[in-house]
Short mmCIF file of C-alpha atoms in Angstrom, two decimals:
data_model
loop_
_atom_site.label_atom_id
_atom_site.label_comp_id
_atom_site.label_asym_id
_atom_site.label_seq_id
_atom_site.Cartn_x
_atom_site.Cartn_y
_atom_site.Cartn_z
CA LYS A 296 168.17 121.59 23.82
CA GLN A 297 166.05 118.61 25.51
CA GLU A 298 163.30 117.33 23.49
CA VAL A 299 160.32 115.36 24.44
CA THR A 300 158.31 112.99 22.17
CA GLN A 301 155.43 111.20 23.03
CA ILE A 302 154.25 107.92 21.07
CA PRO A 303 151.82 107.53 20.08
CA ALA A 304 149.70 110.68 19.32
CA ALA A 305 146.43 109.02 19.53
CA LEU A 306 145.08 105.83 20.72
CA SER A 307 141.71 104.34 20.70
CA VAL A 308 141.07 101.61 23.29
CA PRO A 309 138.00 99.32 24.35
CA GLU A 310 136.68 99.88 27.76
CA GLY A 311 138.30 97.79 30.21
CA GLU A 312 141.92 97.41 28.22
CA ASN A 313 144.91 98.23 30.18
CA LEU A 314 147.21 100.31 27.92
CA VAL A 315 150.27 101.74 27.73
CA LEU A 316 151.58 105.93 26.95
CA ASN A 317 155.21 106.24 25.94
CA CYS A 318 157.25 109.70 26.58
CA SER A 319 160.70 109.71 25.48
CA PHE A 320 163.44 112.72 26.29
CA THR A 321 166.65 113.19 25.19
CA ASP A 322 168.77 114.89 27.99
CA SER A 323 168.78 112.45 30.99
CA ALA A 324 169.83 115.14 33.24
CA ILE A 325 166.55 115.77 34.57
CA TYR A 326 165.15 116.88 37.65
CA ASN A 327 161.83 115.19 37.64
CA LEU A 328 158.93 114.56 35.08
CA GLN A 329 155.33 115.01 35.25
CA TRP A 330 152.71 113.49 33.49
CA PHE A 331 149.22 115.93 33.16
CA ARG A 332 146.01 114.89 31.58
CA GLN A 333 144.00 117.62 29.48
CA ASP A 334 140.37 117.63 28.79
CA PRO A 335 139.08 119.61 25.38
CA GLY A 336 139.37 123.04 26.28
CA LYS A 337 140.44 122.73 29.62
CA GLY A 338 143.43 123.24 31.59
CA LEU A 339 145.99 120.68 32.71
CA THR A 340 145.61 118.30 35.42
CA SER A 341 148.90 117.06 37.52
CA LEU A 342 148.65 113.12 37.45
CA LEU A 343 151.92 111.79 38.79
CA LEU A 344 155.14 113.21 39.04
CA ILE A 345 158.06 111.68 39.46
CA GLN A 346 161.79 112.67 41.00
CA SER A 347 164.73 111.72 39.00
CA SER A 348 165.89 109.74 42.01
CA GLN A 349 162.76 107.55 41.75
CA ARG A 350 162.08 104.95 39.39
CA GLU A 351 157.95 104.82 39.43
CA GLN A 352 154.61 106.37 41.01
CA THR A 353 151.38 105.07 41.44
CA SER A 354 148.22 106.87 41.99
CA GLY A 355 144.85 104.70 41.85
CA ARG A 356 144.83 102.81 38.51
CA LEU A 357 147.71 104.80 37.02
CA ASN A 358 151.71 104.15 37.21
CA ALA A 359 154.48 105.94 36.22
CA SER A 360 157.74 104.72 35.28
CA LEU A 361 160.81 106.82 34.68
CA ASP A 362 164.15 105.17 33.33
CA LYS A 363 165.97 108.34 33.28
CA SER A 364 169.27 106.84 31.50
CA SER A 365 167.26 105.87 28.58
CA GLY A 366 165.39 108.56 28.52
CA ARG A 367 162.01 106.96 28.99
CA SER A 368 159.18 107.28 31.12
CA THR A 369 155.45 105.48 30.38
CA LEU A 370 152.05 105.58 31.82
CA TYR A 371 150.07 102.63 32.03
CA ILE A 372 146.32 102.54 32.51
CA ALA A 373 144.63 99.72 34.28
CA ALA A 374 140.89 98.83 33.21
CA SER A 375 140.59 101.65 31.02
CA GLN A 376 137.23 103.73 31.25
CA PRO A 377 135.50 106.22 29.00
CA GLY A 378 136.21 108.75 31.95
CA ASP A 379 139.48 108.39 30.91
CA SER A 380 139.89 109.96 27.60
CA ALA A 381 141.85 113.07 27.16
CA THR A 382 144.97 114.28 26.25
CA TYR A 383 148.04 112.98 28.58
CA LEU A 384 151.22 115.24 28.22
CA CYS A 385 154.67 114.19 29.64
CA ALA A 386 156.85 117.15 30.36
CA VAL A 387 160.29 117.13 31.78
CA ARG A 388 161.77 119.52 34.10
CA SER A 389 165.62 119.20 33.06
CA LEU A 390 167.58 122.21 36.02
CA ALA A 391 167.13 121.83 39.62
CA GLY A 392 165.95 124.55 41.71
CA THR A 393 162.60 126.29 41.55
CA ALA A 394 163.51 128.10 38.20
CA SER A 395 163.60 125.45 36.26
CA LYS A 396 161.09 125.32 33.07
CA LEU A 397 159.23 122.37 32.06
CA THR A 398 159.49 120.85 28.27
CA PHE A 399 156.66 119.60 27.01
CA GLY A 400 155.80 116.53 24.43
CA THR A 401 153.05 117.56 22.12
CA GLY A 402 150.69 114.60 23.70
CA THR A 403 148.73 111.34 23.10
CA ARG A 404 144.89 112.11 22.81
CA LEU A 405 143.31 108.63 24.25
CA GLN A 406 139.88 107.88 23.47
CA VAL A 407 138.12 104.74 25.46
CA THR A 408 135.38 103.52 23.84
CA LEU A 409 132.01 101.76 25.16
CA ASN B 258 140.45 125.69 46.51
CA ALA B 259 144.38 127.15 46.17
CA GLY B 260 145.33 127.29 42.94
CA VAL B 261 145.88 129.52 39.78
CA THR B 262 143.02 131.88 38.59
CA GLN B 263 143.57 133.15 35.30
CA THR B 264 141.16 135.98 33.47
CA PRO B 265 139.83 136.55 31.10
CA LYS B 266 138.89 133.44 30.16
CA PHE B 267 138.11 134.02 26.46
CA GLN B 268 139.09 137.38 24.25
CA VAL B 269 138.86 138.46 20.79
CA LEU B 270 141.28 141.25 19.79
CA LYS B 271 141.62 143.22 16.74
CA THR B 272 144.87 143.18 15.11
CA GLY B 273 147.22 146.27 16.52
CA GLN B 274 144.96 146.12 19.79
CA SER B 275 146.67 145.74 22.98
CA MET B 276 145.57 143.48 26.13
CA THR B 277 146.87 142.37 29.28
CA LEU B 278 146.20 138.74 30.97
CA GLN B 279 145.97 138.40 34.40
CA CYS B 280 147.13 135.36 36.69
CA ALA B 281 147.08 135.20 40.25
CA GLN B 282 147.99 132.13 42.39
CA ASP B 283 147.74 131.40 46.23
CA MET B 284 150.16 128.41 46.54
CA ASN B 285 152.87 130.74 48.22
CA HIS B 286 155.31 129.37 45.16
CA ASN B 287 158.14 131.81 44.05
CA SER B 288 158.04 130.61 40.64
CA MET B 289 155.44 131.68 37.98
CA TYR B 290 155.32 131.27 33.85
CA TRP B 291 153.30 131.96 30.94
CA TYR B 292 153.12 128.84 27.99
CA ARG B 293 150.99 129.46 24.94
CA GLN B 294 149.52 126.39 23.52
CA ASP B 295 148.99 125.43 19.52
CA PRO B 296 147.69 122.80 17.76
CA GLY B 297 150.44 120.52 16.91
CA MET B 298 153.34 122.21 18.73
CA GLY B 299 152.61 121.68 22.38
CA LEU B 300 152.93 123.88 25.09
CA ARG B 301 155.86 126.39 24.86
CA LEU B 302 156.94 128.85 27.46
CA ILE B 303 156.88 132.81 26.76
CA TYR B 304 157.90 134.34 29.92
CA TYR B 305 158.72 133.24 33.27
CA SER B 306 159.76 134.93 36.78
CA ALA B 307 161.76 132.59 38.98
CA SER B 308 161.06 134.93 41.91
CA GLU B 309 159.45 138.19 42.89
CA GLY B 310 161.35 140.82 40.94
CA THR B 311 162.73 138.99 38.52
CA THR B 312 161.45 137.51 35.02
CA ASP B 313 163.19 135.92 31.95
CA LYS B 314 162.71 135.18 28.35
CA GLY B 315 161.55 131.89 27.34
CA GLU B 316 161.00 130.11 24.00
CA VAL B 317 158.78 132.51 22.18
CA PRO B 318 158.90 135.78 23.88
CA ASN B 319 158.64 137.74 21.32
CA GLY B 320 155.23 140.35 21.06
CA TYR B 321 154.56 140.03 24.87
CA ASN B 322 155.96 141.58 28.16
CA VAL B 323 155.26 140.45 31.33
CA SER B 324 155.27 141.94 35.26
CA ARG B 325 155.53 139.93 38.43
CA LEU B 326 153.78 142.35 40.25
CA ASN B 327 154.24 141.02 43.64
CA LYS B 328 154.64 136.92 44.77
CA ARG B 329 151.41 136.38 44.06
CA GLU B 330 150.51 137.99 40.86
CA PHE B 331 152.23 137.81 37.07
CA SER B 332 150.60 139.88 34.23
CA LEU B 333 151.07 138.80 30.36
CA ARG B 334 150.80 141.83 28.13
CA LEU B 335 150.26 141.96 24.01
CA GLU B 336 151.13 145.99 23.13
CA SER B 337 150.12 145.10 19.71
CA ALA B 338 147.96 141.90 18.96
CA ALA B 339 148.94 140.21 15.38
CA PRO B 340 146.91 137.29 14.06
CA SER B 341 149.96 134.95 14.77
CA GLN B 342 149.02 135.28 18.44
CA THR B 343 146.06 133.60 18.50
CA SER B 344 146.40 130.61 20.79
CA VAL B 345 145.34 129.37 24.47
CA TYR B 346 147.60 130.72 27.01
CA PHE B 347 148.17 128.94 30.30
CA CYS B 348 149.54 130.35 33.46
CA ALA B 349 151.58 128.05 35.86
CA SER B 350 153.42 128.13 39.09
CA SER B 351 156.02 126.01 41.02
CA GLU B 352 157.60 124.67 43.79
CA ALA B 353 159.44 121.15 44.29
CA ASP B 354 156.09 119.33 44.12
CA GLY B 355 155.66 120.39 40.82
CA TYR B 356 153.59 122.50 38.40
CA THR B 357 150.10 123.77 38.81
CA PHE B 358 148.28 125.15 35.75
CA GLY B 359 145.48 127.60 35.55
CA SER B 360 142.44 126.85 33.61
CA GLY B 361 144.10 129.15 30.55
CA THR B 362 142.63 131.95 28.29
CA ARG B 363 141.61 131.40 24.64
CA LEU B 364 142.67 134.54 22.58
CA THR B 365 141.50 135.08 19.40
CA VAL B 366 143.07 137.89 17.21
CA VAL B 367 141.49 138.82 14.19
#
């Protein structure tokens, strides 16, 4: 059974700092990995999707890497802003095909302070 | 905007009452999913539908039923609500390009 762990569970940083969020998974036979953002009381917003054949994806100040063999992914946020404050969720898709299911980590709650 | 629409956004039920959560997507995705989110537990899969006409159990299906009405719509039914079903429910749809989630239904069972 796939298990996804995110460390740390919570993180507080001053504005402008670069930061890394970690995600690890137990079964390396994945189809892809997706990072989401969730604001309090809101739904999930997709940030980055990395296919199993890729090593990284970038969108603006966000960069996600994937090391499938070691079961790890990182989300790098450059020059953090108070608007980045949210919970960040990592989710792994374990089977090919459209019927495959996501396994989620419990998230990292990020607070960026002024 | 294209996406996944869930109704209602909030609901309070008494123990034993029934209700149906509605979900519709307009992205022509084949697969649809229902998740619940509880503090400290992350998101857990309740049921999913790989394509129109098929449904399968996920990790926590007990106490729920689903219907894939057509390609667009996937509903979740609680036949006899229990306090343990107090949660936030998310519907999602997917193709190879990843998942899209609805904004959620916050359900409280008293």
